[in-house]
Amino acid sequence: MSDLLAARSQMAMSLAFHIVFAVVGIGMPVLMVLAERRWQKTGDPICLELAKRWAKGTAILFAVGAVSGTVLSFELGLLWPEFMEAAGPIIGMPFSLEGFAFFTEAIFLGVYLYGWKRISPRAHLFSGVIVAVSGAASGIFVVIANAWMNAPTGFGLVNGRIANIDPVAGMLNPMAFQQTLHMTLAAYTATGFAVAGIHAFLLLRDRENSFHRRALSIALMVGVPAALLQPISGDISAKSVARMQPAKLAAMESHFETGTRAPLLIGGWPDMERREVDYAIRIPGGLSFLAFGDPDAEVKGLDEFPRDEWPNVPIVHIAFQIMVGLGSYLALLSLWVLWAAWRRRDIAGNRWLLAAIAAAAPMGFIAIEAGWTVTEVGRQPWTIYGVLRTADAVTSMPGLVYPFIVFTVLYCFLGVIVAWLLYRQILSSPRGSEWSRINPPVRADHA
């Protein structure tokens, strides 16, 4: 393994691990706030228990996310010094703002966890809202930095080096809105359906469990609207990629030759030797329409770019198909849930719907991993698109395969610990059918 590949692999492993916790840090606080608000309005003790349990889960995942995020910050400087030298003056601002949001989230999460009987119910709920808002802001600022790497602005090139820096213009780059919208919705979709899927699975074994019924309804309140909006944000993002990163779009669709009425491919495997895609379903003019709103529009193919500027087409294409496929499943599932709710059907009583929701539990996170693969691998061979190549950004330090192996083992170890802790949380779920007999309703002002 070359040092460049080892550095890229270590960064990929770190990002793939950290993004799960970052996403949960955005979505879970919304769940616990909704549960607490419902408890304050109805006095339902199950909602109080849900708020407390989800707060504990948020704290566990927040702690691991803080550790993995710290590792990432060190890796940026140690593995990619040339990138940090070039980009630091610009992405330093969004990363600094992310730090403020992170500290705010940490402070108010502490207030939320330990303030149940120490502050007023309104102040306690407000602290949860601050956790939810600062968690979303933290993710937005990080994604803005990544968006700048895809559409770098706010500087000039003098003798091949970045100069005349305007960090505010860098933050307001042309890809910032699209990427932050898409990622934030993805976080709510993944977290909402992950929680809903767990409780749907448990309801399949115990249909009358009121604890899991309440949890399922609150989780779907977060996951369903986000999943329905996600295709719209995906369309906005795809049109931006078509304008600003045509090579990435060509890799996403394995579009080898420039032409009009470019077909949209569903599935398939790209053959790099023949420059064709096998086993794909083709929709004539579909790609032209989705990219430019015109089925007769011309779409640039990979033949427009030097061979050494092509991304890894098979990886980008397959990852894109996975992301779109899973996102479509979640959107269609959300329509099914809305239809059942509109017809006033008992969602927890529909075995097929519960099974579909249970199957969706990991899909949001898989789609996010696939989407980030498209974003990062699709930008190659550039670290800063059109400005700095990845091969020129990596450190000259040898032996990078060894830290890659060490960190991979470390992340696997942390993953097992977190999975065990969360599993213990789920196992200790109370029997909801007996809850009202054991615990009479308690109003917020008596908690």
Short mmCIF file of C-alpha atoms in Angstrom, two decimals:
data_model
loop_
_atom_site.label_atom_id
_atom_site.label_comp_id
_atom_site.label_asym_id
_atom_site.label_seq_id
_atom_site.Cartn_x
_atom_site.Cartn_y
_atom_site.Cartn_z
CA MET A 1 0.00 0.00 0.00
CA SER A 2 1.41 3.37 -1.02
CA ASP A 3 1.59 6.18 1.53
CA LEU A 4 -0.98 8.15 -0.47
CA LEU A 5 -3.44 5.25 -0.44
CA ALA A 6 -2.77 4.64 3.27
CA ALA A 7 -3.44 8.30 4.10
CA ARG A 8 -6.62 8.32 2.05
CA SER A 9 -7.76 5.04 3.61
CA GLN A 10 -7.14 6.30 7.14
CA MET A 11 -9.06 9.49 6.41
CA ALA A 12 -11.90 7.47 4.86
CA MET A 13 -12.06 5.15 7.87
CA SER A 14 -12.09 8.07 10.31
CA LEU A 15 -14.77 9.95 8.40
CA ALA A 16 -16.95 6.86 7.93
CA PHE A 17 -16.81 6.19 11.66
CA HIS A 18 -17.27 9.77 12.81
CA ILE A 19 -20.12 10.66 10.49
CA VAL A 20 -22.46 8.19 12.19
CA PHE A 21 -22.03 9.97 15.52
CA ALA A 22 -22.21 13.39 13.92
CA VAL A 23 -25.52 12.46 12.31
CA VAL A 24 -26.94 11.11 15.57
CA GLY A 25 -25.79 14.31 17.31
CA ILE A 26 -28.01 16.23 14.90
CA GLY A 27 -31.07 13.99 15.00
CA MET A 28 -31.34 12.54 18.51
CA PRO A 29 -31.74 15.87 20.38
CA VAL A 30 -34.83 16.57 18.27
CA LEU A 31 -36.33 13.25 19.37
CA MET A 32 -35.70 13.88 23.06
CA VAL A 33 -37.13 17.42 22.84
CA LEU A 34 -40.29 16.18 21.11
CA ALA A 35 -40.71 13.47 23.74
CA GLU A 36 -40.29 15.94 26.60
CA ARG A 37 -42.67 18.43 25.02
CA ARG A 38 -45.31 15.74 24.61
CA TRP A 39 -44.84 14.77 28.26
CA GLN A 40 -45.24 18.37 29.40
CA LYS A 41 -48.48 18.68 27.42
CA THR A 42 -50.04 15.31 28.28
CA GLY A 43 -48.36 14.13 31.47
CA ASP A 44 -47.66 10.79 29.76
CA PRO A 45 -44.86 9.15 31.83
CA ILE A 46 -43.77 7.03 28.86
CA CYS A 47 -42.77 10.21 27.00
CA LEU A 48 -40.78 11.31 30.04
CA GLU A 49 -38.98 7.97 30.10
CA LEU A 50 -38.29 8.25 26.37
CA ALA A 51 -36.83 11.74 26.76
CA LYS A 52 -34.50 10.56 29.52
CA ARG A 53 -33.42 7.43 27.66
CA TRP A 54 -32.81 9.27 24.41
CA ALA A 55 -30.82 11.89 26.32
CA LYS A 56 -28.59 9.13 27.74
CA GLY A 57 -28.13 7.67 24.28
CA THR A 58 -27.28 11.10 22.92
CA ALA A 59 -24.66 11.56 25.64
CA ILE A 60 -22.99 8.21 24.85
CA LEU A 61 -22.81 8.92 21.14
CA PHE A 62 -21.81 12.55 21.72
CA ALA A 63 -18.80 11.43 23.78
CA VAL A 64 -17.60 8.97 21.13
CA GLY A 65 -18.23 11.55 18.40
CA ALA A 66 -16.12 14.09 20.28
CA VAL A 67 -13.22 11.62 20.42
CA SER A 68 -13.43 10.65 16.75
CA GLY A 69 -13.82 14.30 15.73
CA THR A 70 -10.68 15.22 17.67
CA VAL A 71 -8.80 12.46 15.86
CA LEU A 72 -9.98 13.87 12.54
CA SER A 73 -8.71 17.34 13.37
CA PHE A 74 -5.26 15.92 14.11
CA GLU A 75 -5.32 13.84 10.93
CA LEU A 76 -5.97 16.90 8.79
CA GLY A 77 -2.77 18.49 10.03
CA LEU A 78 -0.60 15.37 10.18
CA LEU A 79 -1.66 13.64 6.96
CA TRP A 80 -2.49 16.63 4.77
CA PRO A 81 -0.14 19.51 5.67
CA GLU A 82 -0.13 20.99 2.16
CA PHE A 83 -3.91 21.09 2.16
CA MET A 84 -4.04 22.81 5.53
CA GLU A 85 -1.43 25.35 4.45
CA ALA A 86 -3.47 26.22 1.37
CA ALA A 87 -6.99 25.93 2.80
CA GLY A 88 -6.49 26.77 6.47
CA PRO A 89 -7.04 30.54 6.19
CA ILE A 90 -10.40 29.90 4.49
CA ILE A 91 -11.85 26.81 6.16
CA GLY A 92 -10.54 28.00 9.53
CA MET A 93 -13.63 30.22 9.92
CA PRO A 94 -16.29 27.49 9.50
CA PHE A 95 -14.26 25.12 11.67
CA SER A 96 -13.98 27.78 14.37
CA LEU A 97 -17.73 28.38 14.25
CA GLU A 98 -18.24 24.62 14.42
CA GLY A 99 -16.12 24.64 17.58
CA PHE A 100 -18.39 27.27 19.18
CA ALA A 101 -21.46 25.24 18.22
CA PHE A 102 -19.88 22.08 19.62
CA PHE A 103 -19.07 23.73 22.96
CA THR A 104 -22.60 25.14 23.15
CA GLU A 105 -24.04 21.70 22.50
CA ALA A 106 -21.81 20.14 25.17
CA ILE A 107 -22.72 22.74 27.81
CA PHE A 108 -26.46 22.56 27.28
CA LEU A 109 -26.42 18.77 27.00
CA GLY A 110 -24.97 18.78 30.50
CA VAL A 111 -27.71 21.14 31.64
CA TYR A 112 -30.31 18.90 30.06
CA LEU A 113 -28.95 15.68 31.61
CA TYR A 114 -28.58 17.02 35.14
CA GLY A 115 -31.25 19.70 35.26
CA TRP A 116 -34.44 17.63 35.48
CA LYS A 117 -35.22 18.61 39.09
CA ARG A 118 -32.98 21.68 39.31
CA ILE A 119 -34.47 24.10 36.76
CA SER A 120 -37.98 24.91 35.64
CA PRO A 121 -39.68 22.67 33.01
CA ARG A 122 -39.64 25.52 30.48
CA ALA A 123 -35.92 26.18 31.01
CA HIS A 124 -35.18 22.49 30.80
CA LEU A 125 -37.02 22.12 27.50
CA PHE A 126 -35.26 25.23 26.21
CA SER A 127 -31.87 23.69 27.03
CA GLY A 128 -32.85 20.69 24.90
CA VAL A 129 -33.81 22.98 22.04
CA ILE A 130 -30.37 24.64 22.26
CA VAL A 131 -28.74 21.20 22.07
CA ALA A 132 -30.75 20.39 18.94
CA VAL A 133 -30.03 23.74 17.25
CA SER A 134 -26.32 23.77 18.09
CA GLY A 135 -25.97 20.15 16.94
CA ALA A 136 -27.47 21.04 13.57
CA ALA A 137 -25.29 24.18 13.35
CA SER A 138 -22.17 22.15 14.11
CA GLY A 139 -22.88 19.83 11.20
CA ILE A 140 -23.73 22.71 8.87
CA PHE A 141 -20.42 24.49 9.48
CA VAL A 142 -18.40 21.33 8.81
CA VAL A 143 -20.32 20.64 5.59
CA ILE A 144 -19.71 24.25 4.49
CA ALA A 145 -15.97 23.57 4.69
CA ASN A 146 -16.41 20.46 2.55
CA ALA A 147 -18.60 22.38 0.10
CA TRP A 148 -15.76 24.86 -0.34
CA MET A 149 -13.46 21.99 -1.33
CA ASN A 150 -15.95 21.13 -4.09
CA ALA A 151 -16.53 24.72 -5.23
CA PRO A 152 -13.58 26.81 -3.98
CA THR A 153 -14.20 30.56 -3.87
CA GLY A 154 -13.08 33.56 -1.82
CA PHE A 155 -9.44 33.74 -2.95
CA GLY A 156 -7.18 34.44 -5.90
CA LEU A 157 -4.25 32.47 -7.31
CA VAL A 158 -0.93 34.32 -7.40
CA ASN A 159 1.94 32.34 -8.89
CA GLY A 160 -0.03 29.17 -8.29
CA ARG A 161 -0.63 29.89 -4.59
CA ILE A 162 -3.79 30.96 -2.79
CA ALA A 163 -3.85 34.68 -1.94
CA ASN A 164 -6.26 37.59 -1.42
CA ILE A 165 -8.37 35.49 0.93
CA ASP A 166 -11.98 36.35 1.80
CA PRO A 167 -13.19 33.66 4.27
CA VAL A 168 -16.78 34.92 4.25
CA ALA A 169 -16.96 34.53 0.47
CA GLY A 170 -15.44 31.08 0.95
CA MET A 171 -18.23 30.11 3.34
CA LEU A 172 -20.83 31.42 0.89
CA ASN A 173 -19.52 29.21 -1.91
CA PRO A 174 -21.92 27.97 -4.63
CA MET A 175 -22.22 24.47 -3.13
CA ALA A 176 -22.79 25.48 0.51
CA PHE A 177 -26.59 25.66 0.52
CA GLN A 178 -27.11 22.46 -1.47
CA GLN A 179 -24.75 20.33 0.57
CA THR A 180 -25.84 21.59 3.98
CA LEU A 181 -29.52 21.13 3.12
CA HIS A 182 -28.96 17.62 1.78
CA MET A 183 -26.82 16.55 4.73
CA THR A 184 -29.09 18.00 7.42
CA LEU A 185 -32.15 16.29 5.95
CA ALA A 186 -30.13 13.07 5.67
CA ALA A 187 -29.26 13.29 9.37
CA TYR A 188 -32.90 13.62 10.41
CA THR A 189 -33.96 10.87 8.00
CA ALA A 190 -31.29 8.42 9.14
CA THR A 191 -31.78 9.03 12.86
CA GLY A 192 -35.57 9.06 12.70
CA PHE A 193 -35.84 5.82 10.76
CA ALA A 194 -33.07 4.12 12.75
CA VAL A 195 -34.98 4.72 15.99
CA ALA A 196 -38.33 3.92 14.35
CA GLY A 197 -36.89 0.74 12.88
CA ILE A 198 -35.64 -0.52 16.25
CA HIS A 199 -39.00 0.05 17.93
CA ALA A 200 -40.91 -1.34 14.93
CA PHE A 201 -38.86 -4.54 15.22
CA LEU A 202 -39.67 -4.77 18.93
CA LEU A 203 -43.36 -4.12 18.21
CA LEU A 204 -43.40 -7.08 15.86
CA ARG A 205 -42.72 -9.18 18.95
CA ASP A 206 -45.09 -7.29 21.27
CA ARG A 207 -47.85 -5.37 19.47
CA GLU A 208 -49.42 -3.95 22.63
CA ASN A 209 -46.24 -2.42 24.05
CA SER A 210 -47.18 1.23 24.58
CA PHE A 211 -43.56 2.25 25.21
CA HIS A 212 -42.49 1.19 21.72
CA ARG A 213 -45.68 2.63 20.19
CA ARG A 214 -44.90 6.09 21.60
CA ALA A 215 -41.27 5.85 20.49
CA LEU A 216 -42.28 4.78 16.98
CA SER A 217 -44.69 7.69 16.54
CA ILE A 218 -42.18 10.32 17.72
CA ALA A 219 -39.36 8.90 15.59
CA LEU A 220 -41.56 8.91 12.49
CA MET A 221 -42.41 12.57 13.16
CA VAL A 222 -38.74 13.31 12.48
CA GLY A 223 -37.88 10.75 9.82
CA VAL A 224 -40.91 10.97 7.52
CA PRO A 225 -40.87 14.72 6.63
CA ALA A 226 -37.10 14.66 6.13
CA ALA A 227 -37.26 11.59 3.87
CA LEU A 228 -39.95 13.21 1.72
CA LEU A 229 -37.93 16.41 1.32
CA GLN A 230 -34.69 14.56 0.60
CA PRO A 231 -35.37 13.81 -3.11
CA ILE A 232 -35.98 17.53 -3.67
CA SER A 233 -32.68 18.48 -2.05
CA GLY A 234 -30.99 15.68 -4.01
CA ASP A 235 -32.29 17.13 -7.27
CA ILE A 236 -30.95 20.57 -6.31
CA SER A 237 -27.55 19.07 -5.48
CA ALA A 238 -27.40 17.06 -8.71
CA LYS A 239 -28.08 20.15 -10.82
CA SER A 240 -25.28 21.99 -8.99
CA VAL A 241 -22.87 19.11 -9.58
CA ALA A 242 -23.80 19.13 -13.28
CA ARG A 243 -22.80 22.81 -13.53
CA MET A 244 -19.72 22.88 -11.29
CA GLN A 245 -18.32 19.33 -11.25
CA PRO A 246 -19.27 17.72 -14.57
CA ALA A 247 -16.63 15.01 -14.23
CA LYS A 248 -18.20 13.89 -10.95
CA LEU A 249 -21.66 13.78 -12.55
CA ALA A 250 -20.27 11.73 -15.45
CA ALA A 251 -18.74 9.28 -12.97
CA MET A 252 -21.96 9.09 -10.93
CA GLU A 253 -23.90 8.01 -14.02
CA SER A 254 -20.98 6.26 -15.82
CA HIS A 255 -21.59 8.66 -18.69
CA PHE A 256 -18.56 8.09 -20.90
CA GLU A 257 -19.39 10.06 -24.05
CA THR A 258 -20.70 13.61 -24.37
CA GLY A 259 -24.07 13.78 -26.04
CA THR A 260 -27.64 15.02 -26.03
CA ARG A 261 -30.60 13.09 -24.62
CA ALA A 262 -28.24 11.45 -22.14
CA PRO A 263 -29.95 8.43 -20.54
CA LEU A 264 -30.48 8.03 -16.81
CA LEU A 265 -29.06 4.72 -15.63
CA ILE A 266 -30.62 2.61 -12.92
CA GLY A 267 -28.18 0.03 -11.61
CA GLY A 268 -25.55 -1.48 -13.88
CA TRP A 269 -21.84 -2.11 -13.70
CA PRO A 270 -19.41 0.12 -15.68
CA ASP A 271 -16.93 -1.67 -17.92
CA MET A 272 -13.91 0.63 -18.04
CA GLU A 273 -12.29 -1.14 -20.99
CA ARG A 274 -15.30 -0.94 -23.30
CA ARG A 275 -16.56 2.29 -21.71
CA GLU A 276 -20.04 0.89 -21.42
CA VAL A 277 -22.41 0.01 -18.59
CA ASP A 278 -23.70 -3.54 -18.37
CA TYR A 279 -27.04 -4.65 -16.86
CA ALA A 280 -28.38 -1.11 -16.45
CA ILE A 281 -31.94 0.10 -17.00
CA ARG A 282 -31.80 3.15 -19.27
CA ILE A 283 -34.31 6.00 -19.28
CA PRO A 284 -33.71 8.02 -22.51
CA GLY A 285 -33.14 11.71 -21.85
CA GLY A 286 -33.48 11.17 -18.11
CA LEU A 287 -30.01 12.40 -17.16
CA SER A 288 -30.30 15.45 -19.42
CA PHE A 289 -33.61 16.34 -17.82
CA LEU A 290 -32.46 15.84 -14.23
CA ALA A 291 -29.21 17.74 -14.79
CA PHE A 292 -30.52 20.68 -16.82
CA GLY A 293 -34.32 20.43 -16.88
CA ASP A 294 -34.30 19.65 -20.62
CA PRO A 295 -34.42 16.07 -21.98
CA ASP A 296 -32.54 17.23 -25.08
CA ALA A 297 -29.72 19.01 -23.20
CA GLU A 298 -26.11 18.04 -23.78
CA VAL A 299 -24.35 16.37 -20.85
CA LYS A 300 -20.56 16.23 -20.71
CA GLY A 301 -19.09 12.76 -20.63
CA LEU A 302 -15.81 11.52 -19.21
CA ASP A 303 -14.31 11.79 -22.69
CA GLU A 304 -14.19 15.58 -22.14
CA PHE A 305 -11.57 15.20 -19.37
CA PRO A 306 -7.99 13.86 -19.29
CA ARG A 307 -7.83 10.24 -18.15
CA ASP A 308 -5.79 11.17 -15.06
CA GLU A 309 -8.62 13.46 -13.91
CA TRP A 310 -11.26 10.74 -13.86
CA PRO A 311 -12.59 9.67 -10.48
CA ASN A 312 -12.84 5.95 -9.70
CA VAL A 313 -15.92 5.41 -11.86
CA PRO A 314 -17.10 2.00 -10.55
CA ILE A 315 -16.93 3.10 -6.90
CA VAL A 316 -18.68 6.43 -7.54
CA HIS A 317 -21.36 4.86 -9.74
CA ILE A 318 -22.22 2.02 -7.34
CA ALA A 319 -22.19 4.32 -4.30
CA PHE A 320 -24.51 6.72 -6.09
CA GLN A 321 -26.90 3.92 -7.01
CA ILE A 322 -26.96 2.74 -3.39
CA MET A 323 -27.66 6.24 -2.09
CA VAL A 324 -30.46 6.89 -4.56
CA GLY A 325 -31.98 3.44 -4.13
CA LEU A 326 -32.11 3.59 -0.34
CA GLY A 327 -33.28 7.20 -0.35
CA SER A 328 -36.11 6.26 -2.72
CA TYR A 329 -37.12 3.38 -0.45
CA LEU A 330 -37.29 5.69 2.57
CA ALA A 331 -39.31 8.28 0.63
CA LEU A 332 -41.81 5.67 -0.59
CA LEU A 333 -42.02 4.20 2.90
CA SER A 334 -42.78 7.69 4.23
CA LEU A 335 -45.65 8.00 1.77
CA TRP A 336 -47.00 4.68 3.03
CA VAL A 337 -46.80 5.92 6.62
CA LEU A 338 -48.59 9.16 5.71
CA TRP A 339 -51.30 7.25 3.85
CA ALA A 340 -51.86 5.00 6.87
CA ALA A 341 -52.01 8.04 9.17
CA TRP A 342 -54.42 9.85 6.84
CA ARG A 343 -56.67 6.78 6.79
CA ARG A 344 -56.40 6.72 10.61
CA ARG A 345 -54.96 3.22 10.49
CA ASP A 346 -52.99 1.83 13.41
CA ILE A 347 -49.40 1.79 12.13
CA ALA A 348 -48.28 -0.46 14.98
CA GLY A 349 -51.04 -2.90 14.05
CA ASN A 350 -49.95 -3.28 10.41
CA ARG A 351 -47.45 -6.12 10.37
CA TRP A 352 -46.23 -5.45 6.82
CA LEU A 353 -45.69 -1.76 7.49
CA LEU A 354 -43.84 -2.51 10.73
CA ALA A 355 -41.62 -4.97 8.88
CA ALA A 356 -40.87 -2.35 6.19
CA ILE A 357 -39.97 0.22 8.88
CA ALA A 358 -37.80 -2.31 10.73
CA ALA A 359 -35.94 -3.09 7.50
CA ALA A 360 -35.29 0.65 7.04
CA ALA A 361 -33.40 0.98 10.34
CA PRO A 362 -29.86 0.88 8.86
CA MET A 363 -30.72 2.31 5.46
CA GLY A 364 -30.34 5.99 6.28
CA PHE A 365 -26.82 5.51 7.61
CA ILE A 366 -25.82 3.30 4.67
CA ALA A 367 -27.15 5.95 2.29
CA ILE A 368 -25.13 8.64 4.10
CA GLU A 369 -21.93 6.58 3.87
CA ALA A 370 -22.61 6.01 0.18
CA GLY A 371 -23.36 9.69 -0.38
CA TRP A 372 -20.12 10.79 1.22
CA THR A 373 -18.27 8.24 -0.91
CA VAL A 374 -19.78 9.91 -3.98
CA THR A 375 -18.80 13.36 -2.69
CA GLU A 376 -15.21 12.52 -1.75
CA VAL A 377 -14.20 9.88 -4.30
CA GLY A 378 -16.07 11.76 -7.02
CA ARG A 379 -13.88 14.83 -6.39
CA GLN A 380 -10.66 12.93 -7.00
CA PRO A 381 -7.93 13.45 -8.03
CA TRP A 382 -8.50 16.84 -6.40
CA THR A 383 -8.49 17.75 -2.72
CA ILE A 384 -9.48 21.32 -3.57
CA TYR A 385 -11.35 20.98 -6.84
CA GLY A 386 -9.32 22.34 -9.73
CA VAL A 387 -6.71 23.87 -7.39
CA LEU A 388 -4.81 21.24 -5.37
CA ARG A 389 -4.40 17.56 -6.20
CA THR A 390 -4.65 14.96 -3.46
CA ALA A 391 -1.21 13.56 -4.33
CA ASP A 392 0.30 17.02 -3.75
CA ALA A 393 -1.52 17.55 -0.44
CA VAL A 394 -0.34 14.43 1.41
CA THR A 395 2.50 14.46 3.93
CA SER A 396 5.97 13.26 2.93
CA MET A 397 6.26 11.19 6.13
CA PRO A 398 6.79 7.48 5.27
CA GLY A 399 5.17 4.43 6.84
CA LEU A 400 1.59 5.73 6.83
CA VAL A 401 0.21 2.20 6.59
CA TYR A 402 1.00 1.60 10.27
CA PRO A 403 -1.15 4.40 11.74
CA PHE A 404 -3.88 3.35 9.31
CA ILE A 405 -3.89 -0.18 10.78
CA VAL A 406 -3.75 1.11 14.38
CA PHE A 407 -6.64 3.52 13.92
CA THR A 408 -8.72 0.91 12.10
CA VAL A 409 -8.36 -1.46 15.06
CA LEU A 410 -9.15 1.39 17.47
CA TYR A 411 -12.32 2.35 15.62
CA CYS A 412 -13.49 -1.28 15.51
CA PHE A 413 -12.93 -1.50 19.29
CA LEU A 414 -14.87 1.72 19.92
CA GLY A 415 -17.64 0.55 17.60
CA VAL A 416 -18.09 -2.68 19.55
CA ILE A 417 -18.24 -0.80 22.87
CA VAL A 418 -20.83 1.68 21.59
CA ALA A 419 -22.94 -1.09 20.06
CA TRP A 420 -22.89 -2.98 23.38
CA LEU A 421 -23.88 0.11 25.39
CA LEU A 422 -26.77 0.90 23.06
CA TYR A 423 -27.84 -2.74 23.06
CA ARG A 424 -28.01 -2.64 26.86
CA GLN A 425 -30.15 0.49 26.64
CA ILE A 426 -32.59 -1.26 24.30
CA LEU A 427 -32.72 -4.45 26.38
CA SER A 428 -33.71 -2.48 29.46
CA SER A 429 -36.76 -0.94 27.77
CA PRO A 430 -39.77 -1.09 30.10
CA ARG A 431 -42.89 -3.05 29.33
CA GLY A 432 -45.16 -0.34 28.03
CA SER A 433 -48.39 -2.32 28.50
CA GLU A 434 -47.78 -2.28 32.27
CA TRP A 435 -46.49 1.29 32.50
CA SER A 436 -49.65 3.11 33.54
CA ARG A 437 -50.30 0.62 36.35
CA ILE A 438 -46.77 0.97 37.77
CA ASN A 439 -46.34 4.70 37.24
CA PRO A 440 -49.36 7.01 37.36
CA PRO A 441 -49.19 10.13 35.17
CA VAL A 442 -46.89 12.86 36.45
CA ARG A 443 -47.10 16.46 35.30
CA ALA A 444 -44.03 18.42 34.29
CA ASP A 445 -44.10 20.68 37.35
CA HIS A 446 -43.77 17.62 39.67
CA ALA A 447 -40.81 15.95 37.95
#
